[in-house]
Amino acid sequence: MTVQNGGDGFTSEERFEDLFEAYNRESADMLCAGDTVEGKVIAVGADTVYVDTGTKIDGAVDKKELLDDDGNCTVAVGDTVSLYVVSATEDEVILSKALSGRGGTDAIATAHATGTPVEGRVAEVCKGGFRVRIAGKLAFCPISQMDVAFIEQAEDYVDKSFTFIVKRFEENGRNIVVSRRELLEAERNAARAAFFDTLEIGAVMDGRVAKVMPYGLFVELVPGVEGMVHVSEISWSRVSDPSEAAAAGDAVRVKVLSVGQAEGGKAPRIALSMKQTEDDPWSRVADTLKAGMQVEGTVARCTDFGAFVEVMPGVEGLVHISEISYVKRVTRPEDEAPPGTTVFVSIKDVDLQKKRLSLSIRDAKGDPWADAATRYPAGKPVRGTVEKVERFGLFVSLEPGVTGLLPRRRLQDRPEGAAVERLKPGAQIEVTVLAVDMAARKMELGLAEADAEGEMTTWKEAPASNGFGDLGEKLMAAMQKQKP
């Protein structure tokens, strides 16, 4: 028999079903400490951020927990956040990024059962790790579980608060083991996944030098993700030792050149460049360097065939070994232009297409043969130094870069010829210029004529040649003697 209830139109059976369903809905809306809540930010106050928990009661989280290192709030109205329930009553729901000291042993047990992070403060260093105070209890954190990086100074972690995962909870809280590394690795993996989702070739980003190797720099782009800057990509200027360009911990700006395929569970290889974040210095060469100019540069390196000179940052040119000196024969460029020295060079040619500069050190210093015919006309007596003795004659240096040959045939009819032939390199000798060949850069010398006192005669301008050479001159002299 169905009983009517007070004339409200519902039977007692129907009213019971409605009340039971309502009770179930309210029970479903109940939140417990340790629950995870993912909801949207509905308001940001001066000290508190309010979140829609999906229940009748909005959650509140201390705004300090959502500030970055610069003190700026990291969320705004409409953002979705994931937080943990610290406590829940009929009047309020307190949220946090991690369970804190509230709740004591029960809270730690709940955190262990649900995998909820807890906040703890490192109390001291102990054998094998650290003692961490969590909700009034002391827990043990192995040193290997405190950080993802190798810990050199364990004392640096003392008196600092971190978030941990409860890995072991035994004997009603007398044996608690926690780990911070697991959380850090989870955060790093999430950051890596997000990073690779948005990574693009050509992107320019800031990073930190993680390691310096002889072949380049490893740069950390986000926690757990590194790329390599090959030594050739560090600077437009030549770098032989990466440690001279950067050190571990330095902030650098890099450009992504390529991203390889991930193999064997390893992260993809990322090729980076530091120099390509700047303009190619060769783009300024056309307006800056011209053939014929003389500029100052620094010897970057030497090879068997010459020296490379940096004339502006990132722009090098070659001084061929034959262009190093006019005054001596160069066999080792590093002897005349050691790396690191400053030199003046003359620009012989600019090839913008091939990015090549032809330079000359000797042209910048001046060619001593340039006016040799003027300074050493035929017939001029000069003092020189024996440079080398050969079978066919003596090479005599008149000045650095200008050397003439005194042939042995010029000594045969001279009384002092035998003594001259015995001279050693370095000996001083008086000679007369007989002929200068500017095209071949050669000079023929003879012994200087001596006056009655044995001194070298004063030079007078040589008479014009009759065009018949030595034999013609002798014939002319003989004919003059036969005239009455």
CSV table of C-alpha atoms in Angstrom, one decimal:
chain,number,residue,atom,x,y,z
A,1,MET,CA,0.0,0.0,0.0
A,2,THR,CA,1.3,3.4,-1.0
A,3,VAL,CA,1.1,6.1,1.7
A,4,GLN,CA,0.5,9.7,0.7
A,5,ASN,CA,2.6,12.3,2.6
A,6,GLY,CA,0.7,15.3,3.9
A,7,GLY,CA,-0.9,16.2,0.6
A,8,ASP,CA,2.4,17.3,-1.1
A,9,GLY,CA,1.8,14.9,-3.9
A,10,PHE,CA,4.8,12.6,-3.2
A,11,THR,CA,4.7,9.2,-1.5
A,12,SER,CA,7.1,8.4,1.3
A,13,GLU,CA,8.9,6.0,-1.0
A,14,GLU,CA,9.5,8.7,-3.7
A,15,ARG,CA,10.7,11.2,-1.1
A,16,PHE,CA,13.3,8.6,0.3
A,17,GLU,CA,14.7,8.0,-3.2
A,18,ASP,CA,15.1,11.7,-3.8
A,19,LEU,CA,16.9,12.3,-0.5
A,20,PHE,CA,19.2,9.3,-1.1
A,21,GLU,CA,20.2,10.6,-4.5
A,22,ALA,CA,20.8,14.1,-3.1
A,23,TYR,CA,23.0,12.5,-0.4
A,24,ASN,CA,25.0,10.7,-3.0
A,25,ARG,CA,25.6,13.9,-4.9
A,26,GLU,CA,26.8,15.7,-1.8
A,27,SER,CA,29.1,12.8,-1.0
A,28,ALA,CA,30.5,13.0,-4.5
A,29,ASP,CA,31.2,16.7,-3.9
A,30,MET,CA,33.2,16.0,-0.7
A,31,LEU,CA,37.0,16.6,-0.9
A,32,CYS,CA,39.6,14.9,1.3
A,33,ALA,CA,43.1,15.9,2.3
A,34,GLY,CA,45.5,14.6,-0.3
A,35,ASP,CA,43.1,14.8,-3.2
A,36,THR,CA,44.2,16.4,-6.4
A,37,VAL,CA,42.1,19.3,-7.8
A,38,GLU,CA,42.4,20.6,-11.3
A,39,GLY,CA,40.4,23.7,-11.8
A,40,LYS,CA,40.3,27.2,-13.2
A,41,VAL,CA,41.4,30.3,-11.3
A,42,ILE,CA,38.4,32.4,-10.6
A,43,ALA,CA,39.9,35.3,-8.7
A,44,VAL,CA,43.4,36.6,-7.7
A,45,GLY,CA,43.5,38.6,-4.5
A,46,ALA,CA,46.2,40.4,-2.6
A,47,ASP,CA,47.2,37.3,-0.6
A,48,THR,CA,45.0,34.5,-1.9
A,49,VAL,CA,44.2,32.9,-5.2
A,50,TYR,CA,40.7,31.3,-5.5
A,51,VAL,CA,40.1,28.1,-7.6
A,52,ASP,CA,37.0,26.4,-8.8
A,53,THR,CA,37.2,23.0,-7.2
A,54,GLY,CA,34.1,21.6,-9.0
A,55,THR,CA,32.2,21.4,-5.7
A,56,LYS,CA,30.0,23.9,-4.0
A,57,ILE,CA,33.0,25.3,-2.1
A,58,ASP,CA,35.8,27.2,-4.0
A,59,GLY,CA,39.3,26.4,-3.0
A,60,ALA,CA,41.9,28.9,-1.7
A,61,VAL,CA,45.7,28.8,-2.1
A,62,ASP,CA,48.3,31.1,-0.6
A,63,LYS,CA,49.4,33.4,-3.4
A,64,LYS,CA,53.0,33.1,-2.3
A,65,GLU,CA,53.1,29.6,-3.6
A,66,LEU,CA,52.3,30.8,-7.1
A,67,LEU,CA,55.0,33.5,-7.3
A,68,ASP,CA,58.1,33.2,-9.5
A,69,ASP,CA,61.6,34.0,-8.5
A,70,ASP,CA,61.0,37.7,-9.3
A,71,GLY,CA,57.9,37.8,-7.1
A,72,ASN,CA,55.4,37.9,-10.0
A,73,CYS,CA,52.2,35.8,-9.9
A,74,THR,CA,52.4,33.0,-12.4
A,75,VAL,CA,48.6,32.5,-12.9
A,76,ALA,CA,45.7,34.7,-14.0
A,77,VAL,CA,42.0,34.4,-14.0
A,78,GLY,CA,40.9,31.6,-16.4
A,79,ASP,CA,44.2,29.7,-16.1
A,80,THR,CA,43.9,26.0,-15.2
A,81,VAL,CA,46.0,24.8,-12.2
A,82,SER,CA,46.6,21.5,-10.5
A,83,LEU,CA,46.8,21.6,-6.7
A,84,TYR,CA,46.5,19.3,-3.7
A,85,VAL,CA,43.8,19.5,-1.0
A,86,VAL,CA,45.4,20.3,2.4
A,87,SER,CA,42.2,20.3,4.3
A,88,ALA,CA,38.5,20.4,3.5
A,89,THR,CA,35.5,21.3,5.7
A,90,GLU,CA,31.9,22.3,5.0
A,91,ASP,CA,33.1,26.0,5.0
A,92,GLU,CA,36.4,26.0,3.2
A,93,VAL,CA,38.8,24.0,1.0
A,94,ILE,CA,42.5,24.8,1.5
A,95,LEU,CA,44.7,24.0,-1.5
A,96,SER,CA,48.5,23.9,-1.9
A,97,LYS,CA,51.2,22.9,-4.4
A,98,ALA,CA,52.2,20.3,-1.8
A,99,LEU,CA,51.1,19.0,1.5
A,100,SER,CA,52.7,21.0,4.3
A,101,GLY,CA,53.0,20.5,8.0
A,102,ARG,CA,49.3,20.4,8.6
A,103,GLY,CA,47.8,17.0,9.5
A,104,GLY,CA,50.9,15.4,11.2
A,105,THR,CA,51.4,11.6,10.9
A,106,ASP,CA,48.0,11.1,9.2
A,107,ALA,CA,48.8,13.6,6.5
A,108,ILE,CA,52.2,11.9,5.8
A,109,ALA,CA,50.4,8.5,5.6
A,110,THR,CA,47.9,9.9,3.2
A,111,ALA,CA,50.6,11.4,1.1
A,112,HIS,CA,52.4,8.1,0.9
A,113,ALA,CA,49.2,6.3,0.0
A,114,THR,CA,48.2,8.8,-2.7
A,115,GLY,CA,51.6,9.8,-4.0
A,116,THR,CA,50.9,13.4,-3.0
A,117,PRO,CA,54.0,15.7,-2.7
A,118,VAL,CA,54.8,17.0,0.8
A,119,GLU,CA,56.7,20.0,1.9
A,120,GLY,CA,59.7,19.5,4.1
A,121,ARG,CA,62.7,21.4,5.5
A,122,VAL,CA,66.2,19.9,5.5
A,123,ALA,CA,67.3,19.7,9.2
A,124,GLU,CA,70.8,18.3,8.9
A,125,VAL,CA,73.3,16.2,6.9
A,126,CYS,CA,73.6,12.6,8.2
A,127,LYS,CA,75.3,9.5,7.0
A,128,GLY,CA,74.2,8.7,3.5
A,129,GLY,CA,71.9,11.6,3.1
A,130,PHE,CA,69.8,14.2,4.9
A,131,ARG,CA,67.3,14.4,7.8
A,132,VAL,CA,64.2,16.2,6.7
A,133,ARG,CA,61.4,17.5,9.0
A,134,ILE,CA,58.0,17.0,7.5
A,135,ALA,CA,54.7,17.7,9.5
A,136,GLY,CA,56.6,17.4,12.8
A,137,LYS,CA,58.3,14.1,11.8
A,138,LEU,CA,61.9,13.4,10.8
A,139,ALA,CA,62.3,11.6,7.5
A,140,PHE,CA,65.4,10.4,5.7
A,141,CYS,CA,66.3,11.4,2.2
A,142,PRO,CA,69.2,9.5,0.6
A,143,ILE,CA,71.8,11.9,-0.9
A,144,SER,CA,71.2,10.4,-4.4
A,145,GLN,CA,67.5,11.3,-4.1
A,146,MET,CA,68.0,15.0,-3.1
A,147,ASP,CA,68.8,16.3,-6.6
A,148,VAL,CA,69.2,15.2,-10.2
A,149,ALA,CA,72.7,16.6,-10.3
A,150,PHE,CA,75.7,15.4,-8.4
A,151,ILE,CA,75.9,17.0,-5.0
A,152,GLU,CA,79.3,18.4,-4.1
A,153,GLN,CA,78.4,20.4,-1.0
A,154,ALA,CA,75.6,18.7,1.0
A,155,GLU,CA,75.6,21.5,3.6
A,156,ASP,CA,74.2,23.9,0.9
A,157,TYR,CA,70.8,22.1,1.3
A,158,VAL,CA,70.5,22.5,5.1
A,159,ASP,CA,67.8,24.9,6.4
A,160,LYS,CA,66.1,25.0,3.0
A,161,SER,CA,62.6,23.9,2.2
A,162,PHE,CA,61.8,21.6,-0.7
A,163,THR,CA,59.0,19.4,-2.0
A,164,PHE,CA,59.3,15.6,-1.6
A,165,ILE,CA,57.5,12.3,-2.4
A,166,VAL,CA,57.0,9.9,0.5
A,167,LYS,CA,58.6,6.6,-0.7
A,168,ARG,CA,58.3,4.7,2.5
A,169,PHE,CA,56.0,5.1,5.6
A,170,GLU,CA,56.5,2.4,8.2
A,171,GLU,CA,56.1,1.8,11.9
A,172,ASN,CA,53.4,4.5,12.3
A,173,GLY,CA,55.8,7.2,11.1
A,174,ARG,CA,59.0,6.0,12.8
A,175,ASN,CA,60.6,5.0,9.5
A,176,ILE,CA,59.9,7.6,6.7
A,177,VAL,CA,61.9,7.8,3.5
A,178,VAL,CA,61.4,10.6,1.0
A,179,SER,CA,62.7,11.6,-2.4
A,180,ARG,CA,63.0,14.9,-4.1
A,181,ARG,CA,64.7,13.6,-7.2
A,182,GLU,CA,61.6,11.8,-8.4
A,183,LEU,CA,59.7,15.1,-8.5
A,184,LEU,CA,62.5,16.9,-10.2
A,185,GLU,CA,62.8,14.2,-12.9
A,186,ALA,CA,59.0,14.3,-13.5
A,187,GLU,CA,59.2,18.1,-13.8
A,188,ARG,CA,62.1,17.8,-16.2
A,189,ASN,CA,60.5,15.2,-18.3
A,190,ALA,CA,57.3,17.4,-18.6
A,191,ALA,CA,59.5,20.4,-19.5
A,192,ARG,CA,61.4,18.4,-22.1
A,193,ALA,CA,58.2,17.1,-23.7
A,194,ALA,CA,56.8,20.6,-23.9
A,195,PHE,CA,60.1,22.0,-25.2
A,196,PHE,CA,60.3,19.4,-28.1
A,197,ASP,CA,56.7,20.0,-29.0
A,198,THR,CA,57.5,23.7,-29.8
A,199,LEU,CA,61.1,23.4,-30.9
A,200,GLU,CA,61.8,24.7,-34.4
A,201,ILE,CA,64.9,24.8,-36.6
A,202,GLY,CA,66.1,28.4,-36.8
A,203,ALA,CA,64.8,29.4,-33.4
A,204,VAL,CA,67.0,31.7,-31.3
A,205,MET,CA,67.0,31.1,-27.6
A,206,ASP,CA,69.0,31.7,-24.4
A,207,GLY,CA,70.8,28.9,-22.6
A,208,ARG,CA,73.5,28.2,-20.1
A,209,VAL,CA,76.9,26.5,-20.8
A,210,ALA,CA,76.7,23.1,-19.1
A,211,LYS,CA,80.1,21.7,-20.2
A,212,VAL,CA,83.1,22.8,-22.1
A,213,MET,CA,84.9,20.2,-24.4
A,214,PRO,CA,87.8,20.5,-26.8
A,215,TYR,CA,85.4,20.2,-29.7
A,216,GLY,CA,82.7,22.6,-28.5
A,217,LEU,CA,80.2,23.7,-25.9
A,218,PHE,CA,77.2,21.8,-24.4
A,219,VAL,CA,74.4,24.3,-23.7
A,220,GLU,CA,71.4,23.6,-21.5
A,221,LEU,CA,68.3,25.0,-23.1
A,222,VAL,CA,65.8,23.8,-20.5
A,223,PRO,CA,66.4,21.5,-17.5
A,224,GLY,CA,67.4,18.1,-19.0
A,225,VAL,CA,67.8,19.2,-22.6
A,226,GLU,CA,71.2,20.1,-24.0
A,227,GLY,CA,72.5,21.0,-27.4
A,228,MET,CA,76.1,21.3,-28.8
A,229,VAL,CA,77.8,24.3,-30.3
A,230,HIS,CA,80.6,23.0,-32.4
A,231,VAL,CA,83.9,24.9,-32.0
A,232,SER,CA,83.4,26.2,-35.6
A,233,GLU,CA,80.0,27.7,-34.6
A,234,ILE,CA,81.2,29.6,-31.5
A,235,SER,CA,82.3,32.8,-33.2
A,236,TRP,CA,82.9,34.3,-36.6
A,237,SER,CA,86.5,34.7,-35.4
A,238,ARG,CA,88.5,31.5,-35.4
A,239,VAL,CA,88.4,29.7,-32.0
A,240,SER,CA,90.9,27.0,-31.3
A,241,ASP,CA,90.1,26.4,-27.7
A,242,PRO,CA,86.4,26.6,-26.6
A,243,SER,CA,87.5,27.3,-23.0
A,244,GLU,CA,88.8,30.7,-24.2
A,245,ALA,CA,85.4,31.6,-25.5
A,246,ALA,CA,83.1,30.5,-22.6
A,247,ALA,CA,83.0,28.8,-19.2
A,248,ALA,CA,80.5,26.5,-17.5
A,249,GLY,CA,77.6,28.5,-16.2
A,250,ASP,CA,77.9,31.3,-18.7
A,251,ALA,CA,74.6,32.6,-20.3
A,252,VAL,CA,74.7,32.4,-24.1
A,253,ARG,CA,72.3,33.0,-27.0
A,254,VAL,CA,72.1,30.2,-29.6
A,255,LYS,CA,70.4,29.4,-32.8
A,256,VAL,CA,69.0,25.9,-33.5
A,257,LEU,CA,70.7,24.5,-36.6
A,258,SER,CA,69.3,20.9,-36.7
A,259,VAL,CA,67.4,18.4,-34.5
A,260,GLY,CA,68.3,14.7,-35.0
A,261,GLN,CA,66.2,11.7,-34.5
A,262,ALA,CA,65.8,10.2,-31.0
A,263,GLU,CA,67.5,6.8,-30.8
A,264,GLY,CA,67.5,4.2,-28.1
A,265,GLY,CA,65.4,6.2,-25.7
A,266,LYS,CA,67.9,9.1,-25.8
A,267,ALA,CA,67.0,12.7,-26.4
A,268,PRO,CA,67.5,13.9,-30.0
A,269,ARG,CA,70.8,15.6,-30.8
A,270,ILE,CA,70.5,19.3,-31.2
A,271,ALA,CA,73.1,21.3,-33.2
A,272,LEU,CA,73.4,24.9,-32.1
A,273,SER,CA,75.3,28.0,-33.2
A,274,MET,CA,76.4,31.0,-31.3
A,275,LYS,CA,77.9,32.9,-34.2
A,276,GLN,CA,74.8,32.7,-36.3
A,277,THR,CA,72.8,34.8,-33.8
A,278,GLU,CA,75.0,37.7,-35.1
A,279,ASP,CA,75.4,39.1,-38.6
A,280,ASP,CA,78.0,37.6,-40.9
A,281,PRO,CA,80.9,40.0,-40.8
A,282,TRP,CA,81.6,39.4,-44.5
A,283,SER,CA,78.4,41.3,-45.2
A,284,ARG,CA,80.3,44.5,-44.2
A,285,VAL,CA,83.5,43.8,-46.2
A,286,ALA,CA,82.3,45.3,-49.5
A,287,ASP,CA,81.8,48.7,-47.8
A,288,THR,CA,84.9,48.4,-45.5
A,289,LEU,CA,87.8,46.8,-47.3
A,290,LYS,CA,89.1,47.7,-50.8
A,291,ALA,CA,92.1,46.5,-52.8
A,292,GLY,CA,95.1,48.7,-52.2
A,293,MET,CA,94.2,49.7,-48.7
A,294,GLN,CA,96.6,49.2,-45.8
A,295,VAL,CA,95.0,48.0,-42.6
A,296,GLU,CA,96.1,46.6,-39.2
A,297,GLY,CA,95.4,43.0,-38.3
A,298,THR,CA,96.3,40.2,-35.9
A,299,VAL,CA,98.0,37.0,-37.0
A,300,ALA,CA,95.5,34.2,-36.3
A,301,ARG,CA,97.5,31.2,-37.4
A,302,CYS,CA,100.4,30.1,-39.6
A,303,THR,CA,100.7,27.3,-42.1
A,304,ASP,CA,103.5,26.0,-44.3
A,305,PHE,CA,102.3,28.3,-47.1
A,306,GLY,CA,101.7,31.5,-45.2
A,307,ALA,CA,99.9,33.3,-42.4
A,308,PHE,CA,96.2,34.1,-41.9
A,309,VAL,CA,95.6,37.6,-40.5
A,310,GLU,CA,92.3,38.7,-39.0
A,311,VAL,CA,91.7,42.3,-40.3
A,312,MET,CA,88.3,42.7,-38.7
A,313,PRO,CA,86.3,40.5,-36.3
A,314,GLY,CA,85.5,37.3,-38.2
A,315,VAL,CA,87.3,38.3,-41.4
A,316,GLU,CA,90.6,36.7,-42.2
A,317,GLY,CA,92.9,37.0,-45.2
A,318,LEU,CA,96.0,35.0,-46.3
A,319,VAL,CA,99.5,36.4,-46.5
A,320,HIS,CA,101.2,34.0,-48.8
A,321,ILE,CA,104.8,33.1,-47.7
A,322,SER,CA,106.1,34.9,-50.7
A,323,GLU,CA,104.3,38.1,-49.5
A,324,ILE,CA,105.9,38.2,-46.1
A,325,SER,CA,109.2,39.9,-46.7
A,326,TYR,CA,111.2,41.6,-49.4
A,327,VAL,CA,114.4,41.6,-47.5
A,328,LYS,CA,114.8,37.9,-46.7
A,329,ARG,CA,113.8,34.5,-47.9
A,330,VAL,CA,111.1,33.2,-45.5
A,331,THR,CA,110.8,29.4,-44.9
A,332,ARG,CA,108.8,29.5,-41.7
A,333,PRO,CA,106.0,32.1,-41.6
A,334,GLU,CA,105.7,31.8,-37.8
A,335,ASP,CA,109.3,33.0,-37.5
A,336,GLU,CA,108.4,36.3,-39.1
A,337,ALA,CA,104.7,36.7,-38.0
A,338,PRO,CA,103.9,34.6,-34.9
A,339,PRO,CA,100.2,34.0,-34.1
A,340,GLY,CA,98.9,36.8,-31.9
A,341,THR,CA,101.2,39.5,-33.2
A,342,THR,CA,99.9,42.7,-34.7
A,343,VAL,CA,100.9,43.5,-38.3
A,344,PHE,CA,100.2,46.0,-41.0
A,345,VAL,CA,99.1,44.5,-44.3
A,346,SER,CA,98.3,45.7,-47.8
A,347,ILE,CA,95.1,44.3,-49.4
A,348,LYS,CA,95.9,42.9,-52.8
A,349,ASP,CA,92.6,41.3,-53.7
A,350,VAL,CA,89.0,41.0,-52.3
A,351,ASP,CA,86.9,38.0,-53.4
A,352,LEU,CA,83.4,38.5,-51.8
A,353,GLN,CA,81.9,35.4,-53.5
A,354,LYS,CA,84.5,33.0,-52.1
A,355,LYS,CA,85.0,35.1,-48.9
A,356,ARG,CA,88.8,35.4,-49.5
A,357,LEU,CA,91.3,38.2,-48.9
A,358,SER,CA,94.8,38.2,-50.4
A,359,LEU,CA,97.1,40.2,-48.2
A,360,SER,CA,100.8,41.3,-48.2
A,361,ILE,CA,103.0,42.3,-45.3
A,362,ARG,CA,106.0,43.1,-47.5
A,363,ASP,CA,104.0,45.6,-49.6
A,364,ALA,CA,102.8,47.4,-46.5
A,365,LYS,CA,106.5,47.8,-45.4
A,366,GLY,CA,107.6,49.0,-48.8
A,367,ASP,CA,109.6,47.4,-51.6
A,368,PRO,CA,113.3,48.3,-51.3
A,369,TRP,CA,113.7,47.5,-55.0
A,370,ALA,CA,111.1,50.1,-55.9
A,371,ASP,CA,113.6,52.9,-56.6
A,372,ALA,CA,116.8,50.8,-56.6
A,373,ALA,CA,117.8,52.0,-60.1
A,374,THR,CA,117.7,55.6,-58.8
A,375,ARG,CA,119.5,55.0,-55.6
A,376,TYR,CA,122.1,52.6,-57.2
A,377,PRO,CA,122.9,53.9,-60.7
A,378,ALA,CA,125.6,52.2,-62.7
A,379,GLY,CA,129.1,53.4,-61.6
A,380,LYS,CA,128.2,54.2,-58.1
A,381,PRO,CA,130.7,53.0,-55.5
A,382,VAL,CA,129.0,51.5,-52.3
A,383,ARG,CA,130.0,49.6,-49.2
A,384,GLY,CA,128.3,46.2,-48.7
A,385,THR,CA,128.4,43.0,-46.7
A,386,VAL,CA,129.2,39.6,-48.0
A,387,GLU,CA,126.0,37.6,-47.6
A,388,LYS,CA,126.9,34.3,-49.3
A,389,VAL,CA,129.9,32.9,-51.2
A,390,GLU,CA,129.2,30.7,-54.2
A,391,ARG,CA,131.3,29.0,-56.9
A,392,PHE,CA,130.4,31.7,-59.4
A,393,GLY,CA,130.8,34.7,-57.2
A,394,LEU,CA,129.9,36.6,-54.0
A,395,PHE,CA,126.5,37.8,-53.0
A,396,VAL,CA,126.8,41.3,-51.5
A,397,SER,CA,124.0,42.9,-49.5
A,398,LEU,CA,123.9,46.7,-50.0
A,399,GLU,CA,120.9,47.1,-47.7
A,400,PRO,CA,118.1,44.8,-46.3
A,401,GLY,CA,116.3,43.4,-49.3
A,402,VAL,CA,118.8,44.6,-52.0
A,403,THR,CA,121.6,42.2,-52.8
A,404,GLY,CA,124.0,42.2,-55.8
A,405,LEU,CA,126.3,39.6,-57.3
A,406,LEU,CA,130.1,40.2,-57.6
A,407,PRO,CA,131.0,37.6,-60.3
A,408,ARG,CA,134.4,35.8,-60.0
A,409,ARG,CA,135.3,36.8,-63.5
A,410,ARG,CA,135.4,40.4,-62.2
A,411,LEU,CA,138.2,39.4,-59.8
A,412,GLN,CA,140.5,37.6,-62.2
A,413,ASP,CA,142.5,40.6,-63.4
A,414,ARG,CA,142.6,42.4,-60.1
A,415,PRO,CA,145.6,42.1,-57.8
A,416,GLU,CA,143.3,42.0,-54.8
A,417,GLY,CA,141.0,39.4,-56.4
A,418,ALA,CA,142.5,36.4,-54.6
A,419,ALA,CA,142.0,38.1,-51.2
A,420,VAL,CA,138.4,39.0,-52.1
A,421,GLU,CA,137.7,35.4,-53.0
A,422,ARG,CA,138.7,34.3,-49.5
A,423,LEU,CA,136.2,36.7,-47.7
A,424,LYS,CA,133.7,35.0,-45.4
A,425,PRO,CA,130.0,36.0,-45.0
A,426,GLY,CA,129.7,39.1,-42.8
A,427,ALA,CA,132.9,40.7,-44.2
A,428,GLN,CA,132.7,44.3,-45.4
A,429,ILE,CA,133.6,45.1,-49.0
A,430,GLU,CA,133.8,48.1,-51.3
A,431,VAL,CA,132.1,47.5,-54.6
A,432,THR,CA,130.9,49.5,-57.6
A,433,VAL,CA,127.4,49.1,-59.2
A,434,LEU,CA,127.8,47.9,-62.8
A,435,ALA,CA,124.2,47.2,-63.9
A,436,VAL,CA,120.7,47.0,-62.4
A,437,ASP,CA,117.9,44.8,-63.9
A,438,MET,CA,114.7,46.0,-62.2
A,439,ALA,CA,112.5,43.4,-63.9
A,440,ALA,CA,114.6,40.5,-62.6
A,441,ARG,CA,115.5,42.3,-59.4
A,442,LYS,CA,119.2,41.7,-60.0
A,443,MET,CA,122.3,43.8,-59.7
A,444,GLU,CA,125.8,43.2,-61.0
A,445,LEU,CA,128.8,44.5,-59.0
A,446,GLY,CA,132.5,45.0,-59.5
A,447,LEU,CA,135.4,45.9,-57.2
A,448,ALA,CA,135.6,49.6,-56.5
A,449,GLU,CA,138.5,51.5,-58.0
A,450,ALA,CA,141.0,52.9,-55.5
A,451,ASP,CA,142.9,56.2,-55.8
A,452,ALA,CA,146.6,56.7,-55.1
A,453,GLU,CA,146.0,56.6,-51.3
A,454,GLY,CA,144.0,53.4,-51.6
A,455,GLU,CA,140.7,55.1,-50.9
A,456,MET,CA,137.6,54.4,-52.9
A,457,THR,CA,137.2,57.0,-55.6
A,458,THR,CA,134.5,59.6,-55.4
A,459,TRP,CA,131.5,58.7,-57.6
A,460,LYS,CA,130.7,60.6,-60.6
A,461,GLU,CA,127.8,60.2,-62.9
A,462,ALA,CA,128.6,57.3,-65.3
A,463,PRO,CA,129.0,58.3,-69.0
A,464,ALA,CA,126.3,57.3,-71.5
A,465,SER,CA,126.9,53.9,-73.0
A,466,ASN,CA,127.7,53.6,-76.8
A,467,GLY,CA,125.7,50.5,-77.0
A,468,PHE,CA,128.6,48.1,-77.8
A,469,GLY,CA,129.2,46.8,-74.3
A,470,ASP,CA,132.6,46.2,-72.7
A,471,LEU,CA,134.3,45.1,-76.0
A,472,GLY,CA,133.0,48.2,-77.8
A,473,GLU,CA,134.3,50.4,-75.0
A,474,LYS,CA,137.8,48.9,-75.3
A,475,LEU,CA,137.9,49.3,-79.0
A,476,MET,CA,136.9,52.9,-78.8
A,477,ALA,CA,139.7,53.5,-76.2
A,478,ALA,CA,142.3,51.9,-78.4
A,479,MET,CA,141.2,54.0,-81.4
A,480,GLN,CA,141.5,57.2,-79.4
A,481,LYS,CA,145.2,56.3,-78.5
A,482,GLN,CA,146.1,55.8,-82.2
A,483,LYS,CA,145.0,59.3,-83.2
A,484,PRO,CA,147.9,61.8,-83.8
